[in-house]
N, CA, C and O atoms as a Tripos MOL2 file, in Angstrom:
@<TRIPOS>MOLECULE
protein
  284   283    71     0     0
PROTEIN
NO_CHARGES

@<TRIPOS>ATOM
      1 N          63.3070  230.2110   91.8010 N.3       1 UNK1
      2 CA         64.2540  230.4200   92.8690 C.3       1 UNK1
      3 C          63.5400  230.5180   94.2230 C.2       1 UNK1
      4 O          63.9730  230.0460   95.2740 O.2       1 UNK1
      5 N          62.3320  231.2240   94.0590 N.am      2 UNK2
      6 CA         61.7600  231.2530   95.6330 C.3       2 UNK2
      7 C          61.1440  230.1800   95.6820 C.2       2 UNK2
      8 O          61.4840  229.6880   96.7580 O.2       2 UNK2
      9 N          60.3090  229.3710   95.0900 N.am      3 UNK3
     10 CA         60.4790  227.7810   95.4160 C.3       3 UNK3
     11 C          61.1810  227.0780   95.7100 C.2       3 UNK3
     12 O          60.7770  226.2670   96.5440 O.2       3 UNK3
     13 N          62.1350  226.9870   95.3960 N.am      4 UNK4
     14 CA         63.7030  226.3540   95.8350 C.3       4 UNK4
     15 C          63.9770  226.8840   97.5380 C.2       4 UNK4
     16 O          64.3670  226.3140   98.5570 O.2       4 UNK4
     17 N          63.5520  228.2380   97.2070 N.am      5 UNK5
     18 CA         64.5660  228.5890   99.1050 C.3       5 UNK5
     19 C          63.3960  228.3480  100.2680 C.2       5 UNK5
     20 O          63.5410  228.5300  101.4770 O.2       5 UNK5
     21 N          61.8130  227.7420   99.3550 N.am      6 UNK6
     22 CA         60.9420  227.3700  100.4680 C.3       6 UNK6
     23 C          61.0900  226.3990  100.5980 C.2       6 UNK6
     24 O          60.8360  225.9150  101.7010 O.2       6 UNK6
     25 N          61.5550  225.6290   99.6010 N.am      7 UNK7
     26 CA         62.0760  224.0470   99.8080 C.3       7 UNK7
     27 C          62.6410  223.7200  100.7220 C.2       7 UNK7
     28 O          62.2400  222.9620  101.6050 O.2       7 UNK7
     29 N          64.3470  224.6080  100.5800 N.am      8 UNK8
     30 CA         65.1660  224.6510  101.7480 C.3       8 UNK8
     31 C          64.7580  224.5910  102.7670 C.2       8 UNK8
     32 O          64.9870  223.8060  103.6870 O.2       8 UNK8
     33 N          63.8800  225.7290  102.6470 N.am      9 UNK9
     34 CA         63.5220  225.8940  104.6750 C.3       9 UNK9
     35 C          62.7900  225.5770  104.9950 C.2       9 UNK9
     36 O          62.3990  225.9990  106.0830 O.2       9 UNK9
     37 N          61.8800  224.3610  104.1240 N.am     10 UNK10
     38 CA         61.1430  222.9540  104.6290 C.3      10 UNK10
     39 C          61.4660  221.9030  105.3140 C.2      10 UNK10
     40 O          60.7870  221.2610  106.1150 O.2      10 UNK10
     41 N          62.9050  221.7020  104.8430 N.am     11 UNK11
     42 CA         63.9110  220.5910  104.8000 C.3      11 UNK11
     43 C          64.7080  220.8650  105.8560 C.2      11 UNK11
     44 O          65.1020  219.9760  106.6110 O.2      11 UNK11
     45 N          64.9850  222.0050  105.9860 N.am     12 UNK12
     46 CA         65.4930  222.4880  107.4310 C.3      12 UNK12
     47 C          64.7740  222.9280  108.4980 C.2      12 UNK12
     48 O          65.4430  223.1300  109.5120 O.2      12 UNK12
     49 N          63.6110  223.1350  108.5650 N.am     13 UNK13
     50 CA         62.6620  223.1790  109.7580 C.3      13 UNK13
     51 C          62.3740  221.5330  109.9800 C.2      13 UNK13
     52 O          62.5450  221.1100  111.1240 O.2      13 UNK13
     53 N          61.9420  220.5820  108.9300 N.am     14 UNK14
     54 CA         62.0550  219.1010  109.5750 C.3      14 UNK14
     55 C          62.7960  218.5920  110.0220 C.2      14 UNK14
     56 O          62.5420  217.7110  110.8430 O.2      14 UNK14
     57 N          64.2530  218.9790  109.6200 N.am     15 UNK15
     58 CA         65.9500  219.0790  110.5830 C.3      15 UNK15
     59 C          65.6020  218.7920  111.8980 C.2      15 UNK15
     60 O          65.5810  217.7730  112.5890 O.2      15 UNK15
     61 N          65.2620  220.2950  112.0990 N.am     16 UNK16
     62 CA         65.5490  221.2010  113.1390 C.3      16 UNK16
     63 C          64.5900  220.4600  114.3100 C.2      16 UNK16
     64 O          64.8000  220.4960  115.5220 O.2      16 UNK16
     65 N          63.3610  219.7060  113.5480 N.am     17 UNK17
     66 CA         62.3370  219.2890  114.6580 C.3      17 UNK17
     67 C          62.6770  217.7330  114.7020 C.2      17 UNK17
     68 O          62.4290  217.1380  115.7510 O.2      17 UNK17
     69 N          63.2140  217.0570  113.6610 N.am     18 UNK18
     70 CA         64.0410  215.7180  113.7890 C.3      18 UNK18
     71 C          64.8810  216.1000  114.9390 C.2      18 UNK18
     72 O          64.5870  215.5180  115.9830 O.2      18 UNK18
     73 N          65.8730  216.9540  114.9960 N.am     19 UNK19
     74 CA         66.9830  217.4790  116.1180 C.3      19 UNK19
     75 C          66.3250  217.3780  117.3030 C.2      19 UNK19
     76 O          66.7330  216.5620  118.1290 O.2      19 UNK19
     77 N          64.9070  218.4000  117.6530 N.am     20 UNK20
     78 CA         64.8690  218.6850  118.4760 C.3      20 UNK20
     79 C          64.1720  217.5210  119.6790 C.2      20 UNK20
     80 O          64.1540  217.5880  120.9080 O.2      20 UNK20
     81 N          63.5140  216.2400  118.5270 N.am     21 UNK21
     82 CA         62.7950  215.4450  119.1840 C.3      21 UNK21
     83 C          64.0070  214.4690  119.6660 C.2      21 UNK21
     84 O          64.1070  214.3230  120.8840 O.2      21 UNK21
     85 N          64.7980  213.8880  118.9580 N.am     22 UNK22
     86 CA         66.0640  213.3960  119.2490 C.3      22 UNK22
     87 C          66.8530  213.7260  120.6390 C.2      22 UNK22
     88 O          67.3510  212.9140  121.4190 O.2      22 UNK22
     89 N          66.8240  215.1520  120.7270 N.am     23 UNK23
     90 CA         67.3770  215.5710  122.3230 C.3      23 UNK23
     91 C          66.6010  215.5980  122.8330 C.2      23 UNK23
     92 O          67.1120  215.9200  123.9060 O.2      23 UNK23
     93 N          65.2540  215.4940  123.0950 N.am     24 UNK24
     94 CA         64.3200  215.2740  124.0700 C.3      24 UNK24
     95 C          63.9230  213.5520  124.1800 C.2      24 UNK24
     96 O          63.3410  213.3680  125.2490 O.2      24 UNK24
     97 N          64.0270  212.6510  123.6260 N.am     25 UNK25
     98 CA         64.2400  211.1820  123.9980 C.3      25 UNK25
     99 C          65.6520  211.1520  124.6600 C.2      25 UNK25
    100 O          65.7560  210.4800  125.6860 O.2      25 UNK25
    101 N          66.7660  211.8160  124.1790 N.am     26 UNK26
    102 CA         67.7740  211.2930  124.6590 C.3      26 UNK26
    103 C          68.3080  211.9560  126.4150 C.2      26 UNK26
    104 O          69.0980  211.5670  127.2750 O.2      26 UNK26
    105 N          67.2680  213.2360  126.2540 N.am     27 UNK27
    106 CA         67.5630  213.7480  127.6310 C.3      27 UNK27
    107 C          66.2050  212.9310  128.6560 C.2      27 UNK27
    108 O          66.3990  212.9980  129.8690 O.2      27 UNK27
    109 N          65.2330  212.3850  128.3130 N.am     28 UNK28
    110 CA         64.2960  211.4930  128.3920 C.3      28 UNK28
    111 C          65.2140  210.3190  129.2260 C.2      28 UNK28
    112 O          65.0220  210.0930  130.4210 O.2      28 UNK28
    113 N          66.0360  209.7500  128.5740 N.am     29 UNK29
    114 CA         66.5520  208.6590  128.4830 C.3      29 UNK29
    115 C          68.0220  208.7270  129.5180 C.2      29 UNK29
    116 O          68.4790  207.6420  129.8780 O.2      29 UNK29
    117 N          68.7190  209.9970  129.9670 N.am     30 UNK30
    118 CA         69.8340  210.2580  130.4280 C.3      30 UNK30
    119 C          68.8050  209.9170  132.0050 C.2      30 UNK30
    120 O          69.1410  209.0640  132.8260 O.2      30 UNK30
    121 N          67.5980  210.7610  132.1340 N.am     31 UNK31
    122 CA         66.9390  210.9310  133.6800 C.3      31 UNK31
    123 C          66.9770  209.1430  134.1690 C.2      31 UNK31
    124 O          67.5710  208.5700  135.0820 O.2      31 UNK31
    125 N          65.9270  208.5840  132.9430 N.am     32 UNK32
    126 CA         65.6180  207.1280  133.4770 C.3      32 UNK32
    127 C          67.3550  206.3560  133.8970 C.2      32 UNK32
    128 O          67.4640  205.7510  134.9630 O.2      32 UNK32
    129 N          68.1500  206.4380  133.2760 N.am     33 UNK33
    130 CA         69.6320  205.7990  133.3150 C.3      33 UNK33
    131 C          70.1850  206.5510  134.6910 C.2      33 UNK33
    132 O          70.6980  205.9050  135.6050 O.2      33 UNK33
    133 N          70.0340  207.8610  134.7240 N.am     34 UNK34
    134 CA         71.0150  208.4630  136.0150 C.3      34 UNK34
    135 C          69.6990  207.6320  137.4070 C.2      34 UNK34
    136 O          70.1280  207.0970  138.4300 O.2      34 UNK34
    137 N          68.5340  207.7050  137.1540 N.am     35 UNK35
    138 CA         67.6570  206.8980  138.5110 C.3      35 UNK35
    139 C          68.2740  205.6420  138.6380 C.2      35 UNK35
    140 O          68.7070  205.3690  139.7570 O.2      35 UNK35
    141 N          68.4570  204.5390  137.4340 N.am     36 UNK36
    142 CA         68.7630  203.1260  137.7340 C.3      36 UNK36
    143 C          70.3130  203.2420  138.2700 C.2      36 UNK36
    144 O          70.6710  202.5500  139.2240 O.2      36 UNK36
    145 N          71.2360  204.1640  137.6020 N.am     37 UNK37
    146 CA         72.2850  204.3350  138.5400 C.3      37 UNK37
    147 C          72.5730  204.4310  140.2090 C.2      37 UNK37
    148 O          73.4090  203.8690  140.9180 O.2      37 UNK37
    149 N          71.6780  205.2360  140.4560 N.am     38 UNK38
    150 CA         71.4570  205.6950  142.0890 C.3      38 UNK38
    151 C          70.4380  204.9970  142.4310 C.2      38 UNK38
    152 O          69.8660  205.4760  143.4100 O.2      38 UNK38
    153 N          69.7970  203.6920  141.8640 N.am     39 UNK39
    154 CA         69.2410  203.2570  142.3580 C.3      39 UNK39
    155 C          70.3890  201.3990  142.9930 C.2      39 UNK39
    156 O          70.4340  200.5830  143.9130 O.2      39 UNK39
    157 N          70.9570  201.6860  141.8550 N.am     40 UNK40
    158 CA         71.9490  200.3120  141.9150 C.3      40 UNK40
    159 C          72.9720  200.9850  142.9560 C.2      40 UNK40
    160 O          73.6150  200.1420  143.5810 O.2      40 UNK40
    161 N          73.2410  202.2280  143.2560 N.am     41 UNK41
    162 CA         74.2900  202.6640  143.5580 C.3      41 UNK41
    163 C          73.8350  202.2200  144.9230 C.2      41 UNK41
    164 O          74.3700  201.2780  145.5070 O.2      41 UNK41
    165 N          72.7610  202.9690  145.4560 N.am     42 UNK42
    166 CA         72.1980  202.2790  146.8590 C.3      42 UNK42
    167 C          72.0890  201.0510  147.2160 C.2      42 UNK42
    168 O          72.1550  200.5600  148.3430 O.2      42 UNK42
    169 N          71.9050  200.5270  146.1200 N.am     43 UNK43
    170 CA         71.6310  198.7750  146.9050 C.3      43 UNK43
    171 C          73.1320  197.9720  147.0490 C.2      43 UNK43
    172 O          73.4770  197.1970  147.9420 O.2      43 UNK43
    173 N          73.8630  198.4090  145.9150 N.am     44 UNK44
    174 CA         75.4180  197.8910  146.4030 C.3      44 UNK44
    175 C          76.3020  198.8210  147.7950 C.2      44 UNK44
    176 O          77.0670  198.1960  148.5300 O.2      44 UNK44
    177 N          76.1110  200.0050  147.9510 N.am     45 UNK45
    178 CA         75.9560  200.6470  149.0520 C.3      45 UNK45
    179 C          75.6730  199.7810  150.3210 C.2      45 UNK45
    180 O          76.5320  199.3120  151.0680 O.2      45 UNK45
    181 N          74.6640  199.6850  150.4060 N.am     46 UNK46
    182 CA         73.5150  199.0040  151.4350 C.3      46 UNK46
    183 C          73.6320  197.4210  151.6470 C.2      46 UNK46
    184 O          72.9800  196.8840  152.5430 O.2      46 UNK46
    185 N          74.5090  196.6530  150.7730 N.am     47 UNK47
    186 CA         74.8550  195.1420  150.9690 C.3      47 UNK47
    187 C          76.1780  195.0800  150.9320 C.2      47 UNK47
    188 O          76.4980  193.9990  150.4370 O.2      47 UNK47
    189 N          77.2930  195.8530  151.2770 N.am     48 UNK48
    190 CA         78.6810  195.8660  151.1270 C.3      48 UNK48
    191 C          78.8450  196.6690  152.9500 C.2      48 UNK48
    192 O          78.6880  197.7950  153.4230 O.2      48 UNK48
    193 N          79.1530  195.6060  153.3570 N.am     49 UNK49
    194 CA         79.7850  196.1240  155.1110 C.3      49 UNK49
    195 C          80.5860  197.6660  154.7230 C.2      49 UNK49
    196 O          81.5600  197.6500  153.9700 O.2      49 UNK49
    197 N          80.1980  198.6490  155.1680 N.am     50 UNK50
    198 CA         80.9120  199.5240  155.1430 C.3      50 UNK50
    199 C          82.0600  199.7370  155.2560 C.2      50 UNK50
    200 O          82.5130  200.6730  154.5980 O.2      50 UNK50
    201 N          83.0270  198.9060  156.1850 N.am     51 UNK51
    202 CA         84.5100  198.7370  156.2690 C.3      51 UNK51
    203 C          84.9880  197.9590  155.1310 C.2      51 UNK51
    204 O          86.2180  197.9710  155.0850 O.2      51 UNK51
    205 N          84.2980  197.1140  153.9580 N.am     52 UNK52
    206 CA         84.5870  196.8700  152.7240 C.3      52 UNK52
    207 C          84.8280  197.6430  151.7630 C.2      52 UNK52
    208 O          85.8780  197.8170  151.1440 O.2      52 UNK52
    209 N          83.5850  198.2200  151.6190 N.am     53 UNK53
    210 CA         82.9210  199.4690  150.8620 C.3      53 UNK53
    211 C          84.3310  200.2090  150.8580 C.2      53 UNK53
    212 O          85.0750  200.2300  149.8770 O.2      53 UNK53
    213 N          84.6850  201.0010  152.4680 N.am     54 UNK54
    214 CA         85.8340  201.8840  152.0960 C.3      54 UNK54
    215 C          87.0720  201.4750  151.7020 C.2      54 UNK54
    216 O          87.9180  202.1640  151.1320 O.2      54 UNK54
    217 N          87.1790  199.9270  152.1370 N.am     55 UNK55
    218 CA         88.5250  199.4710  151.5090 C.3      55 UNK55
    219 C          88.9500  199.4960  150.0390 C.2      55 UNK55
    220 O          89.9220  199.9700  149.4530 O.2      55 UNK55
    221 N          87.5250  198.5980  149.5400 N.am     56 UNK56
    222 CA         87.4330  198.2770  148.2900 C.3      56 UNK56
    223 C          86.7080  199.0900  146.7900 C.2      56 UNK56
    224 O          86.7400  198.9170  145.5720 O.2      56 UNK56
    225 N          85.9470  200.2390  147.9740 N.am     57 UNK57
    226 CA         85.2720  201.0180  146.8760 C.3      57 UNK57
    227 C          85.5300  202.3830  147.3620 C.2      57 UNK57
    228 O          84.4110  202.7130  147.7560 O.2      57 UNK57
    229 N          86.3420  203.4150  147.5850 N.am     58 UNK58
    230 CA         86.1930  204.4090  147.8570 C.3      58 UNK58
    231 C          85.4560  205.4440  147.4610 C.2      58 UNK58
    232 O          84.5350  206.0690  147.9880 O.2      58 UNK58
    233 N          86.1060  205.5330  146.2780 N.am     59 UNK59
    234 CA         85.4180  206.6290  145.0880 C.3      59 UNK59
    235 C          83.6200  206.0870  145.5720 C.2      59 UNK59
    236 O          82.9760  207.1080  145.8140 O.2      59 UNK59
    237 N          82.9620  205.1150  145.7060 N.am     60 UNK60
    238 CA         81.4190  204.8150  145.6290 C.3      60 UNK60
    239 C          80.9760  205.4660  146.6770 C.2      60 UNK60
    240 O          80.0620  206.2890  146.6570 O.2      60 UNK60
    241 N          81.8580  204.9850  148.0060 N.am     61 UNK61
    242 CA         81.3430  206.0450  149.2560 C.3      61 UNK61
    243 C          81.5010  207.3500  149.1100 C.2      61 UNK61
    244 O          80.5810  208.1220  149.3790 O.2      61 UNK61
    245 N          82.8240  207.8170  148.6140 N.am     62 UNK62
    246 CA         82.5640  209.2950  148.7630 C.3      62 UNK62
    247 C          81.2980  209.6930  147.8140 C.2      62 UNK62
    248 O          80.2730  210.2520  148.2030 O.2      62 UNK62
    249 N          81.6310  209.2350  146.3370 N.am     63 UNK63
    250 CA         80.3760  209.6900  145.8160 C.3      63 UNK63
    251 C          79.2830  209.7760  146.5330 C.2      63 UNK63
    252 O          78.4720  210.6940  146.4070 O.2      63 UNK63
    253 N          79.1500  208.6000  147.5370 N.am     64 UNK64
    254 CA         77.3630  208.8560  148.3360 C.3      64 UNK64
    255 C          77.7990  209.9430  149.0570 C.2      64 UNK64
    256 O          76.9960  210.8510  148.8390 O.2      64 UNK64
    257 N          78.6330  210.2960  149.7780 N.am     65 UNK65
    258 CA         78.6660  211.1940  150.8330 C.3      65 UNK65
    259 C          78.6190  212.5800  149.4950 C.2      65 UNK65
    260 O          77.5660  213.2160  149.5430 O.2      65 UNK65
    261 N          79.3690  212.9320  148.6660 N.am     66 UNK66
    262 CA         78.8380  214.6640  148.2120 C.3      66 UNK66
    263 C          76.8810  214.6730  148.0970 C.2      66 UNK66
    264 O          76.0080  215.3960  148.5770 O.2      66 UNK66
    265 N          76.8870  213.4080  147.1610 N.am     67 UNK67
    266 CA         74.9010  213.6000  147.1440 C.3      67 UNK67
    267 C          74.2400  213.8600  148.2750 C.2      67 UNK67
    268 O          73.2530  214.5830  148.4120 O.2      67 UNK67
    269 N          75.0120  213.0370  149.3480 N.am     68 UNK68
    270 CA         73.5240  213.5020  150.5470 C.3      68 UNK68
    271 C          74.1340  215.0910  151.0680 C.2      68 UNK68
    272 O          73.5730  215.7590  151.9370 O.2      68 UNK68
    273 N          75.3590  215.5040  150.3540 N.am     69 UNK69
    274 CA         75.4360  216.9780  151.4580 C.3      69 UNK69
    275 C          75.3200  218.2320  150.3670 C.2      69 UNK69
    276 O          75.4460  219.4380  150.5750 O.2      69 UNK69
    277 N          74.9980  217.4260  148.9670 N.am     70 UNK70
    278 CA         74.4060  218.5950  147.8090 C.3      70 UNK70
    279 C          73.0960  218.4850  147.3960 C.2      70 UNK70
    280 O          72.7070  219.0040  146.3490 O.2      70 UNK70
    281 N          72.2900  217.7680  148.2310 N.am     71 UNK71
    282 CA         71.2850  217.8220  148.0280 C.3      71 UNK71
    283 C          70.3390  218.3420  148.7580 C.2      71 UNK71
    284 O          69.1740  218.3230  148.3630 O.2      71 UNK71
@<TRIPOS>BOND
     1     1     2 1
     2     2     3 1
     3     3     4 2
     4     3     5 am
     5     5     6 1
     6     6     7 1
     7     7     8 2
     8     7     9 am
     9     9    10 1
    10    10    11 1
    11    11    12 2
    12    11    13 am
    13    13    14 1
    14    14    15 1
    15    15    16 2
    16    15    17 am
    17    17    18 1
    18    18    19 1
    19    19    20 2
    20    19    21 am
    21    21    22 1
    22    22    23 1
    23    23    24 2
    24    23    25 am
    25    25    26 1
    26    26    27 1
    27    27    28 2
    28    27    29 am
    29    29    30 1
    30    30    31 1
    31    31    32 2
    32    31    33 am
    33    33    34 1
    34    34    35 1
    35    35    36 2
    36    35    37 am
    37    37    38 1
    38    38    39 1
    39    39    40 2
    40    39    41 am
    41    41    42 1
    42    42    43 1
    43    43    44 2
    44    43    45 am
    45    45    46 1
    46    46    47 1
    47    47    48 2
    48    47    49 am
    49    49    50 1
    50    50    51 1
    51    51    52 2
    52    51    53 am
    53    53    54 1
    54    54    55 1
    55    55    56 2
    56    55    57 am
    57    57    58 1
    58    58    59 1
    59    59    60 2
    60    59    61 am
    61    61    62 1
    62    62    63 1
    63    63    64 2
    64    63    65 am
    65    65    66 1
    66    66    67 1
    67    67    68 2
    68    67    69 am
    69    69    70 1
    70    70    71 1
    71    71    72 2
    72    71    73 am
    73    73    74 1
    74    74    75 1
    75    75    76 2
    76    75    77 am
    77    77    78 1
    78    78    79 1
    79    79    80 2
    80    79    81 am
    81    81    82 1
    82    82    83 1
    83    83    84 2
    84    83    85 am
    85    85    86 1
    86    86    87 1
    87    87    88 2
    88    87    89 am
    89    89    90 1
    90    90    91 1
    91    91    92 2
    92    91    93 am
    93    93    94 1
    94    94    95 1
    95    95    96 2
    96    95    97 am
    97    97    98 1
    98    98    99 1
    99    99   100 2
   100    99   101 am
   101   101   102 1
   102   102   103 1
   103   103   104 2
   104   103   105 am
   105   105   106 1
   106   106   107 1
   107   107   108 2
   108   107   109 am
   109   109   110 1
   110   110   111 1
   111   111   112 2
   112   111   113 am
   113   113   114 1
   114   114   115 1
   115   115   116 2
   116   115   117 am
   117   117   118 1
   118   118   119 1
   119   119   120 2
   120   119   121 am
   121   121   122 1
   122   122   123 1
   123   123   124 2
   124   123   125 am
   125   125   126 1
   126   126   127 1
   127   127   128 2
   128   127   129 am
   129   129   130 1
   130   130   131 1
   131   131   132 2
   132   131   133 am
   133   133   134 1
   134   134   135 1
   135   135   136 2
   136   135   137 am
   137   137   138 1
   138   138   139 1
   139   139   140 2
   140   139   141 am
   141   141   142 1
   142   142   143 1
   143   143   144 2
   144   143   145 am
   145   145   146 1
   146   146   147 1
   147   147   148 2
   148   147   149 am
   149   149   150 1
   150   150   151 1
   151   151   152 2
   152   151   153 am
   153   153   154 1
   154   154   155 1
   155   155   156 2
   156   155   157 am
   157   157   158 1
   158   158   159 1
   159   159   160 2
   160   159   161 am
   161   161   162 1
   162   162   163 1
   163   163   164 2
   164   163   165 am
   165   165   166 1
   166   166   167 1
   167   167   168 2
   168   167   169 am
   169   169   170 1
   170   170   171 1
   171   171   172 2
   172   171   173 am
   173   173   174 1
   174   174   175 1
   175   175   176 2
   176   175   177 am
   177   177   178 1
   178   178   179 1
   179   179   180 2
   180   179   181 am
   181   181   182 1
   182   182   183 1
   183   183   184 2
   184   183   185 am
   185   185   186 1
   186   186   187 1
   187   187   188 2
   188   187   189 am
   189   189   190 1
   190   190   191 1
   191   191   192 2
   192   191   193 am
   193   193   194 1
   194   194   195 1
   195   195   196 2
   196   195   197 am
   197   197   198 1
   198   198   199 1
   199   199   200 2
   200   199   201 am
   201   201   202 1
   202   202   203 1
   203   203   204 2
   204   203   205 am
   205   205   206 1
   206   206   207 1
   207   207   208 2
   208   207   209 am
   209   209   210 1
   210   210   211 1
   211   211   212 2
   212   211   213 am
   213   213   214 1
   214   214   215 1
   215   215   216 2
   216   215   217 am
   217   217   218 1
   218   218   219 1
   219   219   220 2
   220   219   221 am
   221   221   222 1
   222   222   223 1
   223   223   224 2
   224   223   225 am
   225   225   226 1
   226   226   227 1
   227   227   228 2
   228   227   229 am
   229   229   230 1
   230   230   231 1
   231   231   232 2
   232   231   233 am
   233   233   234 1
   234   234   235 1
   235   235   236 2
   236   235   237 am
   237   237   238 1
   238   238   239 1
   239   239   240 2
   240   239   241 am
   241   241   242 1
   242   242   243 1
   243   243   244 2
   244   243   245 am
   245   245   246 1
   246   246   247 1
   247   247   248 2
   248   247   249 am
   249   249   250 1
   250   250   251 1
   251   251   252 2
   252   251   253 am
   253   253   254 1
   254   254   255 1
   255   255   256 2
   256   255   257 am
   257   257   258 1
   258   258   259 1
   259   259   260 2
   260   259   261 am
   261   261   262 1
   262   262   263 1
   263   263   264 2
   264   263   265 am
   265   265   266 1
   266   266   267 1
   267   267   268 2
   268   267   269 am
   269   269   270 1
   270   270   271 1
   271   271   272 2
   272   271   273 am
   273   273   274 1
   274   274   275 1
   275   275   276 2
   276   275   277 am
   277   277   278 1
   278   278   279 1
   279   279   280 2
   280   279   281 am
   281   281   282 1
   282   282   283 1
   283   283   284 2
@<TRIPOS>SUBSTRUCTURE
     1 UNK1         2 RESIDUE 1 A UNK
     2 UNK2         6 RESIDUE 1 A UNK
     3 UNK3        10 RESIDUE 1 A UNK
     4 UNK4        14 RESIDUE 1 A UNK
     5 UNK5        18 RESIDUE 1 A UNK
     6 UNK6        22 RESIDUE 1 A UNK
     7 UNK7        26 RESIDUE 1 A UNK
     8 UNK8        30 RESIDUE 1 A UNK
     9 UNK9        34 RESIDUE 1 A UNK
    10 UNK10       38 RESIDUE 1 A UNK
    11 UNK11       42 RESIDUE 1 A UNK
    12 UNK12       46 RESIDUE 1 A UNK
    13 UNK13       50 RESIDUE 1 A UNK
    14 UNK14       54 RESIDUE 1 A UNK
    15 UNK15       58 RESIDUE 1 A UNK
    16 UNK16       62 RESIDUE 1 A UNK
    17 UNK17       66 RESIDUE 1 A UNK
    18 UNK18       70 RESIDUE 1 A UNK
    19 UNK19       74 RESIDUE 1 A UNK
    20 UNK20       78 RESIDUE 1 A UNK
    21 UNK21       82 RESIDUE 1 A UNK
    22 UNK22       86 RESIDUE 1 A UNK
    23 UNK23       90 RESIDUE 1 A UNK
    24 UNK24       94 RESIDUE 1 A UNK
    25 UNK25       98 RESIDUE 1 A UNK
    26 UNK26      102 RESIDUE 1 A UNK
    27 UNK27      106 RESIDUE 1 A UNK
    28 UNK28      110 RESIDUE 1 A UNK
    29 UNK29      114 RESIDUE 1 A UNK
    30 UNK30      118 RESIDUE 1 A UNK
    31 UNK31      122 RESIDUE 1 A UNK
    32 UNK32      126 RESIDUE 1 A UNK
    33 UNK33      130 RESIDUE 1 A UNK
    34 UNK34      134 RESIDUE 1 A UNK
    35 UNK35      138 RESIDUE 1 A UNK
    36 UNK36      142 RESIDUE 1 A UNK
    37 UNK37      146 RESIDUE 1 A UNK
    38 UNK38      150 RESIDUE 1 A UNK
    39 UNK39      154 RESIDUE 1 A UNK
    40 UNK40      158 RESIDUE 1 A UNK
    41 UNK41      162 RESIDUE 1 A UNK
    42 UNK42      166 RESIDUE 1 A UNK
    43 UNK43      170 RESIDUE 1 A UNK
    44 UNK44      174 RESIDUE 1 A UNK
    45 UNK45      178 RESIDUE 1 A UNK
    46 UNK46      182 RESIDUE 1 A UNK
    47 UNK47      186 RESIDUE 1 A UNK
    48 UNK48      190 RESIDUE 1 A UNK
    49 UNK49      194 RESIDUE 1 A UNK
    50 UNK50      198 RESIDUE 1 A UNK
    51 UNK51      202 RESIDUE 1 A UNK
    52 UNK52      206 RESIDUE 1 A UNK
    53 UNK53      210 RESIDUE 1 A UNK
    54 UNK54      214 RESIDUE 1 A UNK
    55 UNK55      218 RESIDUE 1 A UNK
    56 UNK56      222 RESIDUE 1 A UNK
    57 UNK57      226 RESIDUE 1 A UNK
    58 UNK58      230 RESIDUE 1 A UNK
    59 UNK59      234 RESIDUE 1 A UNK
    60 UNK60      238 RESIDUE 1 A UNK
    61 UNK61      242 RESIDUE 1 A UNK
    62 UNK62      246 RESIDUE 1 A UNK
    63 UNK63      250 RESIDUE 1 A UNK
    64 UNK64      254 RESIDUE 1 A UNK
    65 UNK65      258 RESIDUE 1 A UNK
    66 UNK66      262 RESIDUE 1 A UNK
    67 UNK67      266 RESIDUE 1 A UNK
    68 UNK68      270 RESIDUE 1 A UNK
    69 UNK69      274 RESIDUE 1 A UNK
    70 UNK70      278 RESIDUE 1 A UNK
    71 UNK71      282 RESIDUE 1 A UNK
């Protein structure tokens, strides 16, 4: 029986570190994706006449405008 429950909590500590490496690629992976976002976000920003931009994209401008005044 106590072989068995070291088993267990072999099998669940490799879980736990399978788990934990998993959220660290994937929070890894959220940083690189949110940069190429705000990085695309600027360049369509920056090639769209601003009197377009607000016609046609609102939500994009305001979004730029909270970042530069929460940051």
């Amino acid at each position: 029986m106590l072989i068995s429950m070291l088993d267990e909590r072999d099998r669940l500590m490799e879980g736990l570190r399978d788990a934990q490496n998993q959220l660290s690629d994937s929070r890894t992976r959220l940083s690189e994706v949110e940069r190429e976002r705000d990085v695309l976000n600027n360049q369509l920003t920056s090639c769209i006449p601003q009197d377009t931009a607000a016609q046609s994209c609102p939500h994009i401008i305001a979004s730029n405008r909270k970042k530069k005044y929460t940051h």
